[in-house]
XYZ file of C-alpha atoms in Angstrom:
685
model
C 0.000 0.000 0.000
C 1.219 3.483 -0.770
C -0.176 6.969 -1.003
C 0.683 9.844 -3.311
C 0.169 13.417 -2.110
C -2.879 15.289 -3.381
C -1.938 18.020 -5.873
C -4.243 20.805 -6.931
C -4.712 21.930 -10.533
C -2.913 25.194 -9.782
C 0.022 23.285 -8.343
C 0.195 21.231 -11.519
C 0.222 24.367 -13.621
C 3.041 26.003 -11.688
C 5.381 23.140 -10.848
C 6.995 20.346 -12.818
C 8.835 18.016 -10.458
C 10.749 15.117 -11.996
C 8.711 11.906 -12.092
C 9.731 8.971 -9.931
C 9.975 5.653 -11.746
C 6.983 3.449 -10.891
C 6.626 0.507 -13.223
C 3.620 -1.282 -11.718
C 0.287 -0.048 -13.111
C -2.003 1.834 -10.736
C -5.757 1.868 -11.412
C -7.181 5.255 -10.426
C -10.773 5.264 -11.678
C -13.081 3.576 -14.177
C -15.374 5.815 -16.215
C -18.118 5.049 -18.703
C -18.490 7.540 -21.547
C -21.966 8.723 -22.390
C -23.702 5.688 -23.879
C -24.996 5.840 -27.423
C -27.716 3.661 -28.939
C -25.411 0.800 -30.019
C -21.997 1.544 -28.469
C -20.440 1.833 -25.030
C -17.110 3.518 -24.324
C -14.958 2.972 -21.259
C -11.960 4.768 -19.789
C -9.669 3.420 -17.094
C -7.663 6.260 -15.592
C -4.241 5.081 -14.485
C -0.957 6.042 -12.952
C 2.573 4.647 -12.972
C 3.450 1.854 -15.480
C 6.428 3.908 -16.592
C 7.739 1.018 -18.690
C 4.356 0.759 -20.468
C 4.135 -3.007 -20.449
C 0.645 -3.219 -18.912
C -2.525 -4.138 -20.773
C -6.250 -4.152 -20.033
C -8.453 -6.820 -21.609
C -12.230 -6.511 -21.923
C -15.149 -8.930 -21.999
C -18.843 -8.043 -22.096
C -22.296 -9.567 -21.869
C -25.881 -8.413 -21.584
C -27.083 -8.454 -17.993
C -28.541 -11.852 -17.196
C -26.778 -13.724 -20.002
C -24.292 -16.471 -19.127
C -21.850 -16.216 -22.029
C -19.199 -13.536 -22.207
C -18.083 -12.001 -25.502
C -14.456 -10.928 -25.860
C -14.075 -7.306 -26.889
C -11.098 -5.424 -28.211
C -8.370 -4.806 -25.617
C -8.388 -1.243 -24.379
C -6.176 1.225 -26.235
C -3.282 2.784 -24.323
C -3.735 6.532 -24.583
C -0.488 8.535 -24.591
C -1.419 12.087 -23.685
C 2.101 13.383 -23.108
C 2.247 14.641 -26.686
C -1.321 16.009 -26.666
C -1.693 19.775 -26.495
C -4.792 19.425 -24.318
C -5.232 18.270 -20.739
C -5.953 14.538 -21.010
C -5.357 12.045 -18.173
C -3.242 8.923 -18.508
C -5.646 6.118 -19.353
C -6.657 3.063 -21.271
C -9.815 3.528 -23.327
C -11.926 1.698 -25.860
C -15.388 0.855 -27.154
C -17.765 -2.083 -27.356
C -19.585 -2.045 -30.693
C -22.873 -3.227 -32.218
C -24.849 -3.601 -29.018
C -28.614 -3.595 -28.561
C -30.422 -0.354 -27.701
C -31.820 0.165 -24.202
C -29.923 -2.805 -22.778
C -27.779 -3.095 -19.668
C -24.382 -4.700 -20.111
C -21.637 -5.908 -17.823
C -18.126 -4.939 -18.862
C -15.382 -7.028 -17.311
C -11.939 -5.432 -17.243
C -8.764 -7.413 -16.613
C -5.595 -5.415 -15.969
C -2.277 -7.220 -16.276
C 1.177 -5.808 -15.582
C 4.223 -8.122 -15.575
C 5.607 -5.932 -12.820
C 3.030 -7.325 -10.391
C -0.598 -6.409 -11.116
C -3.298 -8.922 -12.084
C -6.741 -7.570 -11.277
C -10.265 -8.068 -12.612
C -13.366 -5.987 -11.987
C -16.721 -5.307 -13.609
C -18.796 -2.232 -14.316
C -22.281 -1.945 -15.789
C -23.661 0.469 -18.356
C -26.862 0.790 -20.369
C -27.203 1.773 -24.005
C -29.746 4.452 -24.852
C -33.105 3.585 -26.379
C -33.934 4.700 -29.896
C -35.865 7.956 -29.357
C -39.606 7.373 -29.483
C -42.922 9.136 -29.184
C -44.174 10.567 -25.888
C -45.474 8.145 -23.288
C -48.518 10.427 -22.902
C -48.955 12.112 -26.304
C -51.211 15.096 -26.922
C -51.775 15.510 -30.671
C -52.107 19.068 -32.005
C -53.114 19.442 -35.653
C -51.892 22.489 -37.579
C -52.505 23.519 -41.170
C -50.852 26.897 -41.752
C -47.889 28.996 -40.662
C -49.830 30.920 -38.018
C -51.156 27.779 -36.365
C -47.660 26.311 -36.403
C -46.232 29.386 -34.679
C -48.950 29.271 -32.023
C -48.411 25.564 -31.375
C -44.637 25.963 -31.054
C -45.041 28.941 -28.733
C -47.311 26.991 -26.396
C -45.582 23.611 -26.666
C -45.457 21.429 -23.570
C -43.839 18.033 -22.875
C -45.784 15.322 -24.661
C -47.144 17.538 -27.448
C -47.107 15.979 -30.916
C -47.522 18.858 -33.352
C -48.699 17.315 -36.614
C -48.396 19.427 -39.761
C -50.712 18.785 -42.686
C -49.116 18.625 -46.115
C -48.558 22.042 -47.628
C -46.020 24.873 -47.723
C -45.453 26.895 -44.559
C -43.632 30.173 -45.225
C -41.507 31.935 -42.611
C -39.118 31.109 -39.779
C -39.855 29.635 -36.372
C -38.354 28.987 -32.974
C -39.259 26.701 -30.127
C -38.275 27.718 -26.601
C -39.838 24.850 -24.637
C -38.275 21.563 -23.583
C -39.762 18.130 -23.480
C -38.471 15.292 -21.345
C -36.901 11.955 -22.225
C -40.240 10.226 -21.579
C -42.404 12.954 -23.092
C -40.516 14.835 -25.813
C -42.050 17.581 -27.905
C -42.515 16.225 -31.439
C -42.902 18.388 -34.556
C -43.883 16.033 -37.381
C -45.081 16.489 -40.944
C -47.645 14.358 -42.702
C -44.994 13.375 -45.260
C -41.385 14.285 -45.919
C -42.046 15.396 -49.480
C -45.379 17.097 -48.905
C -44.840 19.080 -45.690
C -42.525 21.989 -46.471
C -41.107 24.675 -44.198
C -39.939 27.403 -46.581
C -37.632 30.021 -45.073
C -38.401 32.452 -47.909
C -34.728 33.376 -48.276
C -34.106 34.180 -44.606
C -30.522 35.004 -43.654
C -30.704 32.893 -40.494
C -32.386 29.620 -39.596
C -35.703 28.236 -40.757
C -36.215 26.683 -37.354
C -34.344 27.336 -34.120
C -34.581 25.011 -31.132
C -33.684 26.359 -27.696
C -34.909 23.468 -25.570
C -34.086 19.830 -24.957
C -35.882 16.665 -26.021
C -37.405 18.234 -29.121
C -37.969 15.999 -32.159
C -38.217 17.375 -35.703
C -39.449 14.702 -38.060
C -40.788 13.895 -41.522
C -40.816 17.195 -43.396
C -38.787 19.291 -45.843
C -36.897 22.414 -44.779
C -35.615 24.756 -47.482
C -34.720 28.216 -48.740
C -32.656 30.022 -46.084
C -29.081 30.303 -44.903
C -29.428 27.391 -42.466
C -32.184 24.841 -42.010
C -31.962 23.994 -38.274
C -29.869 25.233 -35.399
C -29.943 23.911 -31.860
C -29.204 27.168 -30.097
C -28.675 26.331 -26.421
C -25.361 25.167 -25.021
C -25.878 21.941 -23.101
C -29.209 21.058 -24.702
C -29.934 17.346 -24.488
C -31.750 14.631 -26.377
C -32.811 16.488 -29.527
C -33.766 14.535 -32.660
C -33.839 15.206 -36.411
C -35.289 12.227 -38.265
C -36.560 11.627 -41.819
C -36.176 15.277 -42.780
C -35.128 16.600 -46.179
C -32.992 19.752 -46.266
C -32.311 21.671 -49.482
C -31.571 25.159 -50.833
C -29.574 26.214 -47.762
C -25.911 26.990 -47.142
C -25.702 25.200 -43.793
C -27.760 22.190 -42.792
C -27.909 21.397 -39.064
C -25.937 23.491 -36.581
C -25.015 23.104 -32.934
C -23.724 24.809 -29.799
C -21.128 23.604 -27.325
C -21.613 20.843 -24.729
C -24.805 19.452 -26.237
C -25.663 15.878 -25.330
C -27.169 12.751 -26.848
C -28.632 14.026 -30.127
C -30.016 11.532 -32.647
C -29.734 12.801 -36.246
C -30.674 9.936 -38.525
C -32.352 8.923 -41.787
C -32.292 12.416 -43.266
C -31.429 13.671 -46.763
C -29.381 16.864 -46.990
C -28.714 18.423 -50.394
C -26.058 21.131 -50.267
C -25.141 23.944 -52.653
C -21.796 22.593 -53.908
C -21.165 20.452 -56.978
C -18.432 17.949 -57.782
C -15.656 18.276 -58.950
C -15.309 21.599 -57.112
C -12.863 20.840 -54.258
C -10.870 22.633 -51.586
C -7.717 23.029 -53.656
C -9.584 24.844 -56.441
C -10.184 28.039 -54.463
C -8.222 27.764 -51.218
C -11.091 26.537 -49.082
C -13.673 29.283 -49.601
C -16.469 26.767 -49.020
C -14.768 24.659 -46.345
C -17.414 25.502 -43.736
C -20.474 24.950 -45.882
C -21.424 22.229 -43.433
C -24.095 19.570 -43.636
C -24.384 18.200 -40.080
C -22.390 19.682 -37.202
C -22.427 18.297 -33.664
C -20.719 19.605 -30.562
C -20.452 17.886 -27.216
C -20.939 14.274 -26.216
C -23.023 11.192 -26.873
C -24.397 12.045 -30.325
C -25.563 9.583 -32.986
C -25.405 10.671 -36.660
C -26.606 7.742 -38.732
C -28.028 6.672 -42.089
C -28.172 10.123 -43.611
C -27.636 10.838 -47.293
C -25.486 13.909 -47.895
C -24.579 15.540 -51.192
C -22.841 18.808 -52.045
C -21.340 19.967 -48.730
C -17.957 21.383 -47.778
C -17.766 19.139 -44.714
C -20.624 16.675 -44.765
C -20.527 15.510 -41.117
C -18.271 16.952 -38.463
C -17.520 17.155 -34.779
C -16.743 20.743 -33.887
C -15.781 20.841 -30.230
C -12.327 20.126 -28.898
C -12.523 17.421 -26.258
C -15.653 15.748 -27.653
C -16.204 12.097 -26.747
C -18.607 9.248 -27.438
C -19.942 10.185 -30.888
C -21.163 7.596 -33.396
C -21.261 8.286 -37.151
C -22.478 5.216 -39.034
C -24.464 4.040 -42.037
C -24.239 7.387 -43.826
C -23.649 7.937 -47.516
C -21.885 11.121 -48.549
C -21.459 12.321 -52.122
C -19.434 15.262 -53.353
C -17.607 16.456 -50.249
C -15.684 19.583 -51.277
C -13.433 19.134 -48.208
C -14.085 16.299 -45.736
C -16.829 13.703 -45.753
C -16.431 12.965 -42.021
C -14.431 15.059 -39.562
C -13.580 13.664 -36.158
C -11.364 16.713 -35.616
C -10.772 17.789 -32.038
C -12.317 14.736 -30.414
C -10.563 13.207 -27.447
C -11.594 9.562 -27.524
C -14.215 6.933 -28.307
C -15.465 8.762 -31.384
C -16.388 6.384 -34.183
C -16.942 6.523 -37.948
C -18.275 3.091 -38.886
C -19.697 1.473 -42.004
C -20.153 4.652 -44.042
C -20.079 4.954 -47.850
C -18.048 7.994 -48.894
C -18.060 8.846 -52.613
C -16.276 11.759 -54.324
C -14.361 13.413 -51.492
C -11.403 15.743 -51.324
C -10.128 14.216 -48.048
C -12.820 11.863 -46.779
C -11.732 10.989 -43.218
C -10.200 13.769 -41.132
C -8.317 13.420 -37.838
C -7.041 16.991 -37.427
C -6.171 16.468 -34.636
C -7.237 13.698 -32.244
C -6.432 14.350 -28.577
C -5.234 10.926 -27.466
C -7.896 8.626 -28.889
C -9.014 6.150 -29.698
C -10.830 7.742 -32.637
C -12.049 4.934 -34.862
C -12.559 4.602 -38.613
C -14.006 1.118 -39.111
C -15.262 -0.628 -42.247
C -15.882 2.474 -44.325
C -16.056 2.214 -48.128
C -14.276 5.222 -49.647
C -14.222 5.678 -53.431
C -12.883 8.519 -55.595
C -10.561 10.470 -53.330
C -8.958 13.630 -54.668
C -6.292 14.172 -52.006
C -5.748 12.210 -48.775
C -7.659 9.156 -47.673
C -7.082 9.789 -43.953
C -6.048 13.293 -42.938
C -3.644 12.728 -40.032
C -2.858 16.412 -39.684
C -2.153 18.860 -36.908
C -4.243 21.871 -36.061
C -2.063 24.985 -35.892
C -3.665 26.029 -32.587
C -4.094 22.723 -30.784
C -1.262 20.457 -31.874
C -0.560 17.180 -33.633
C -2.874 14.208 -33.957
C -2.619 11.303 -31.499
C -4.654 8.117 -31.397
C -6.378 7.355 -34.731
C -7.436 3.707 -35.119
C -8.107 2.965 -38.809
C -9.156 -0.632 -39.421
C -10.866 -2.596 -42.208
C -11.577 0.244 -44.636
C -11.658 0.064 -48.438
C -10.035 2.991 -50.275
C -10.197 3.331 -54.070
C -8.470 6.445 -55.390
C -7.405 7.795 -58.794
C -4.013 9.259 -57.823
C -2.277 7.183 -55.134
C -3.471 4.284 -53.038
C -2.529 5.952 -49.743
C -1.434 9.549 -49.432
C -0.763 11.671 -46.341
C 1.086 14.927 -46.938
C 2.006 17.118 -43.991
C 5.137 18.089 -42.098
C 3.437 17.354 -38.763
C 4.062 14.097 -36.926
C 1.214 11.596 -36.625
C 1.421 9.821 -33.269
C 0.193 6.492 -31.887
C -2.023 5.428 -34.749
C -2.979 2.098 -36.333
C -3.511 1.267 -40.006
C -4.483 -2.420 -40.087
C -6.535 -4.636 -42.454
C -7.248 -1.819 -44.892
C -7.446 -2.149 -48.677
C -5.681 0.537 -50.744
C -6.314 0.539 -54.508
C -5.418 3.093 -57.150
C -5.127 3.179 -60.938
C -2.666 0.997 -62.854
C -0.175 3.873 -63.145
C -0.304 5.854 -59.903
C 0.657 9.507 -59.818
C 4.427 9.929 -59.783
C 4.783 6.142 -59.775
C 3.964 6.203 -56.031
C 1.508 3.695 -54.660
C 2.059 5.194 -51.209
C 3.213 8.736 -50.443
C 3.180 9.068 -46.656
C 5.124 12.248 -46.055
C 3.996 12.732 -42.451
C 6.626 11.797 -39.878
C 5.350 8.974 -37.674
C 5.776 8.119 -34.008
C 4.661 4.786 -32.559
C 2.730 3.840 -35.694
C 1.408 0.368 -36.514
C 1.063 -0.106 -40.288
C 0.538 -3.776 -41.097
C -1.789 -6.351 -42.678
C -2.906 -3.906 -45.372
C -3.339 -4.722 -49.054
C -2.162 -2.584 -51.997
C -2.590 -2.415 -55.752
C -0.663 -1.818 -57.952
C 3.014 -2.159 -57.145
C 4.996 1.071 -57.191
C 7.082 3.262 -54.930
C 6.344 3.212 -51.204
C 7.563 6.399 -49.530
C 7.379 6.880 -45.753
C 8.851 10.093 -44.340
C 11.862 9.458 -42.155
C 11.598 5.690 -42.599
C 12.433 4.973 -46.201
C 11.706 5.557 -49.870
C 11.342 2.109 -51.417
C 11.182 1.328 -55.141
C 8.501 -1.336 -54.713
C 6.438 -3.319 -52.222
C 9.015 -6.086 -51.816
C 11.769 -3.651 -50.858
C 9.474 -1.887 -48.396
C 8.455 -5.162 -46.772
C 12.038 -6.426 -46.652
C 13.106 -3.311 -44.729
C 11.179 -4.731 -41.767
C 9.573 -1.517 -40.521
C 6.038 -1.621 -41.904
C 3.820 -4.267 -43.513
C 5.548 -7.413 -42.297
C 2.238 -9.143 -43.058
C 1.035 -6.847 -45.837
C -0.225 -8.090 -49.212
C 0.541 -6.933 -52.730
C -2.686 -7.625 -54.609
C -3.217 -8.777 -58.165
C -5.584 -7.173 -60.655
C -8.434 -9.472 -59.582
C -9.735 -7.525 -56.595
C -13.451 -6.775 -56.837
C -16.158 -9.190 -57.952
C -17.705 -6.496 -60.149
C -14.415 -5.902 -61.950
C -14.421 -2.303 -60.715
C -11.144 -0.428 -61.211
C -10.035 2.916 -59.833
C -10.985 5.940 -61.938
C -8.151 7.597 -63.827
C -9.353 11.041 -62.705
C -11.284 12.270 -59.677
C -13.360 14.677 -61.748
C -16.152 12.410 -63.073
C -18.861 11.777 -60.476
C -18.992 8.251 -59.095
C -22.702 7.605 -58.528
C -22.630 4.010 -57.316
C -20.023 1.315 -56.922
C -19.706 -2.340 -55.948
C -16.418 -3.069 -54.182
C -17.293 -6.451 -52.718
C -14.313 -8.756 -53.064
C -13.817 -11.374 -55.724
C -13.616 -14.839 -54.173
C -10.221 -15.262 -55.854
C -8.858 -11.906 -54.686
C -5.620 -12.012 -52.714
C -7.382 -9.784 -50.177
C -9.526 -12.738 -49.045
C -8.345 -14.211 -45.719
C -5.296 -11.883 -45.728
C -6.116 -9.866 -42.612
C -5.232 -10.107 -38.947
C -7.975 -11.390 -36.614
C -9.018 -8.350 -34.579
C -11.231 -9.387 -31.704
C -14.053 -6.979 -31.045
C -14.328 -5.495 -34.543
C -16.754 -7.874 -36.254
C -16.808 -11.423 -37.549
C -15.246 -13.089 -40.578
C -15.567 -16.169 -42.749
C -12.727 -18.496 -43.634
C -9.267 -18.777 -42.131
C -8.820 -15.082 -41.366
C -10.588 -11.754 -41.993
C -10.583 -10.302 -45.484
C -8.920 -6.969 -46.122
C -11.124 -3.934 -46.497
C -14.617 -3.038 -45.377
C -16.640 -5.888 -46.891
C -16.105 -9.506 -45.887
C -16.634 -11.770 -48.912
C -19.787 -13.846 -48.497
C -21.350 -11.572 -45.879
C -24.279 -9.243 -46.370
C -23.248 -5.664 -47.146
C -24.423 -2.963 -44.734
C -27.232 -0.557 -45.594
C -26.087 2.987 -46.369
C -28.316 6.036 -46.239
C -31.893 6.398 -44.970
C -33.544 3.191 -43.851
C -37.103 2.156 -44.693
C -39.874 3.448 -42.431
C -40.047 1.667 -39.072
C -36.501 0.274 -39.417
C -33.968 1.393 -36.822
C -31.331 0.017 -34.445
C -33.821 -2.298 -32.754
C -33.357 -4.546 -35.814
C -29.993 -6.289 -35.261
C -27.223 -6.112 -37.814
C -26.854 -9.271 -39.906
C -24.364 -11.646 -38.308
C -21.236 -12.469 -40.275
C -19.009 -15.389 -39.420
C -16.856 -15.838 -36.365
C -15.433 -12.879 -34.484
C -12.977 -15.145 -32.724
C -14.031 -13.616 -29.443
C -16.867 -15.756 -28.092
C -16.565 -17.565 -24.800
C -19.079 -19.530 -22.767
C -17.265 -19.105 -19.464
C -19.720 -17.574 -17.035
C -17.030 -16.513 -14.592
C -14.700 -13.561 -14.653
C -11.112 -14.026 -15.735
C -9.869 -14.979 -12.290
C -13.035 -16.693 -11.116
C -14.510 -13.791 -9.160
C -15.875 -10.321 -9.616
C -15.410 -7.149 -7.656
C -16.764 -3.641 -7.568
C -13.462 -2.732 -9.139
C -10.538 -0.588 -8.315
C -10.975 3.110 -8.543
C -14.766 3.089 -8.839
C -17.041 5.100 -6.645
C -18.740 2.006 -5.271
C -21.924 2.407 -7.281
C -23.224 1.303 -10.647
C -22.346 3.170 -13.787
C -24.852 5.296 -15.624
C -27.955 3.793 -17.151
C -28.031 6.573 -19.718
C -28.895 10.239 -19.859
C -30.784 11.813 -17.011
C -34.325 12.632 -18.046
C -35.776 16.061 -17.627
C -32.527 17.709 -16.610
C -31.949 21.402 -17.025
C -29.643 21.739 -20.052
C -28.126 24.922 -18.666
C -26.886 23.265 -15.473
C -23.739 22.045 -17.209
C -23.300 18.655 -18.810
C -21.477 15.630 -17.557
C -19.715 14.299 -20.635
C -18.809 10.996 -19.055
C -22.324 9.703 -18.473
C -25.292 9.988 -16.185
C -25.708 10.749 -12.529
C -24.496 7.700 -10.659
C -21.364 5.808 -9.815
C -18.006 6.705 -11.293
C -19.468 8.327 -14.374
C -19.866 11.744 -12.789
C -16.220 12.656 -13.225
C -15.234 14.972 -16.065
C -13.138 12.870 -18.413
C -10.773 15.381 -19.970
C -9.277 18.533 -18.577
C -10.936 20.908 -16.157
C -14.277 20.938 -17.927
C -16.342 19.057 -20.463
C -14.413 20.530 -23.369
C -11.008 19.542 -22.089
C -9.533 22.848 -21.056
C -12.183 25.141 -22.499
C -11.220 24.873 -26.160
C -14.437 24.981 -28.172
C -15.641 25.953 -31.597
C -16.007 29.584 -32.508
C -19.793 29.683 -32.263
C -21.336 31.956 -29.681
C -22.965 30.361 -26.650
C -25.425 33.073 -25.744
C -28.301 31.443 -27.607
C -28.687 34.363 -29.959
C -29.794 33.912 -33.526
C -27.375 34.428 -36.370
C -29.584 35.999 -38.967
C -26.655 37.740 -40.522
C -24.633 34.592 -41.020
C -23.464 33.543 -44.404
C -22.038 30.322 -45.705
C -18.744 29.545 -44.080
C -19.109 32.182 -41.385
C -18.820 29.851 -38.410
C -15.108 29.194 -38.805
C -15.429 26.184 -36.547
C -12.296 24.075 -36.028
C -10.521 25.791 -38.876
C -12.030 23.482 -41.539
C -8.688 23.434 -43.219
C -8.073 21.033 -46.059
C -4.590 22.440 -46.496
C -1.326 20.774 -45.650
C -1.072 22.272 -42.198
C 2.251 23.456 -40.858
C 2.078 24.009 -37.126
C 4.352 24.975 -34.337
C 5.570 21.995 -32.304
C 2.989 20.914 -29.694
C 3.624 21.655 -26.042
C 3.093 18.517 -23.985
C 0.713 19.067 -21.086
C 2.000 17.805 -17.731
C -0.704 15.991 -15.802
C 0.086 14.153 -12.584
C -2.653 11.672 -11.768
C -3.984 11.375 -8.278
C -3.656 7.935 -6.756
C -5.344 6.579 -3.666
C -4.089 3.840 -1.388
C -5.658 0.491 -2.287
C -4.859 -3.158 -1.827
C -3.958 -5.276 -4.847
C -4.694 -8.896 -5.666
C -1.508 -10.442 -7.021
C-alpha cells in the first residue's frame, strides 16, 4: 500500500517536479463515456506503469446472459504529446450492441511488474428515441397555427403538420423530457414543407431539450436547423429533407445525446469543385455539425457539402457516425477533428471526397474509422494532420476500410508528426499507373505507428517520411519496418471488376467493391477481436467480408432502426461460454465510486446546469473525463454560446475548427503535464 500526495490543478500548472519511476500499473478510476444507442465507451484512468508493459483486456455480456463475448483490448492513450489536458488512461469501445440494454463490462488489468486484477462495471445503451409516453396531438394547417403551437408547446405535445407549404421562420423555446418529448412532425417528408423564404438565419431554431423534428422538408434560407442552447440534451432530427440552404444542421457547445438519422441533406456545392480549387472558400459549408458528447449521426444521405458531417468541439467524446452515404464532399466527408476519444466513424459509404476521413487532430484517442467504403478520393484518404492552434494528432485507429483512389493508393502529406495510430486490415487501390509512380506517399513523420496487414494495388514506390523511400512493395516489406504481413494484390480484386478511376473529376454515382472470391485480399487480414466477424481462415482486407451481407447505407425504410440487429457475419474469434470472470470472481473494481455506472442520460434535466460528458448521474461516471471541464480545457468551436440567432450569417461564417483542407504546418505541440492522483488500495496479485 502506498499513497501519493494530493496536488491541486494550480500546483500542476506552476510546478513540474521530476517523475519517480513506478513501473507497476495503478488503477485510479473507471469511467463510462456517455452511452450511445449501439456503443459503449470505457476509460480506465491510471498512474505509474512507466515502462508501459501493462494491458487491459475486456469482456462483455448483456445483464442476465451467461456467455461472455471478448471485446477489443483497451487502447493505451499517450497524452504526453497532446496539447490538451488529457489524463493517462486506457480507453476503448464495445460495438454493435442492442439499444436500451444493460451490459456488464469485465476489465482485466495485467502488468508483468506485479498487477493482475479483474473488476466489472455496468452500463446501459440508450433507447432509440420514441414518441411521448402520454402524447397530446395538435393538428396544424398553416404557418400561423404552427407558430402558435410551437409557442405553447409542452412536454408530450405531438404537433402534426398537414401537407402544404409553410412560409416563414420559427423557434421553439420549450423543452420536453426523455419520456415525453415535444414532437414536430409532418404528414410526409415530401409534402410538408417549411420554406424560409430566403431568410438570412435559420428556418427553425430550437432552444430546448428533447425536441424531435421529423418527416418534413426544410428549405430556402441560410441554415435549415440550429440547436441554439449550449448543453441542450436529447434532440432529434429524423426523416427530414434539407435543401436550398448553405448550412444544414448546426449546434452549440456541450450538447448531449442528439439523434440525427435517416435524413437527406442536399447542399449547394457540386463535384468536382474541391478545396484546392479556391483555397477553401467553401470549407465551412457544413451539412451536419455536432458539438459535445453522446451524439448519434446515422443513415443520412449527404450531397454537395464542404464538410458533410463533423464534430466541432475540442474534447468531444462518445460520438457515433455510421451508415451514412456522402457524395461530393468539397473538403471532408467525415471530420472527427478535435475529439478526445471513443469517437467512431463506422460502415459509411463515402463517394467523391477531397479528403474523406479527417483526424485533425485527435487528442489521445481512440478515434475509430471502421469498415468504411471510400471511393474517388482527390487528395488524402485519412487526414492525419495537426491543427495549428491545438497540436498534432494522437490516437487514430483505422481498421478494415476500403479505399479506391485515382491518384495514389494511400497519401498523407504534412510536415506534422502523426502519433500512436494504427492502419491495419485496410485495402488501398489506385489506378494501374499511380501519380508519380507512387503507390504510397506518406510524407507525415510517424511516431509509434502500426502499419501492417494492409493490401495494396498496384506495385509502385512506397515512400514513408523518415523511414524509407522504397522502389517497390518487396523492398518496403524487406526493410522490416512496416507491412511485415502486408499483401501486394493482383488485378483481380473486386467481384464487379471495378477499377479505380483515372481522374477524380467524373462523379462516381454508385459502386460495388465487394471482393472477388479469388482476390488475394480474401483471408489476408489479422484477426481483430471486437471489430466484427469473418468467414474463412482469417478476416478479409477492407470493409466488406466476402460472403457476408453488405451494410445498408443512407436512410432506412420506415419503421426500421437500431432495434433490428445487424446481420451476423461469421466468427469474431471472441466468443466464450465461461460464465465466470477471468480470475473466477468479480469485484466492484478498483478506482470506482462504489456504485453502478450510468444507465443513460438523465431525463428532464436542465440543459443549462452544465453537462457531464462521461455519463449519467451515478457511480463513477460523474467525473469529467478530460481537462478541467467538459471541453477539455475550455477549447471549443467559434460559435457563440449566448443562444442568440445568427440571422446575418453567411455560408462559411462559423469558422469552426478551422475546416482546413490544407497541408497544415504548425508549431511543435507543447506537452501538457498531468500528474494523476492515486489513492491507497490493496492489490490482488
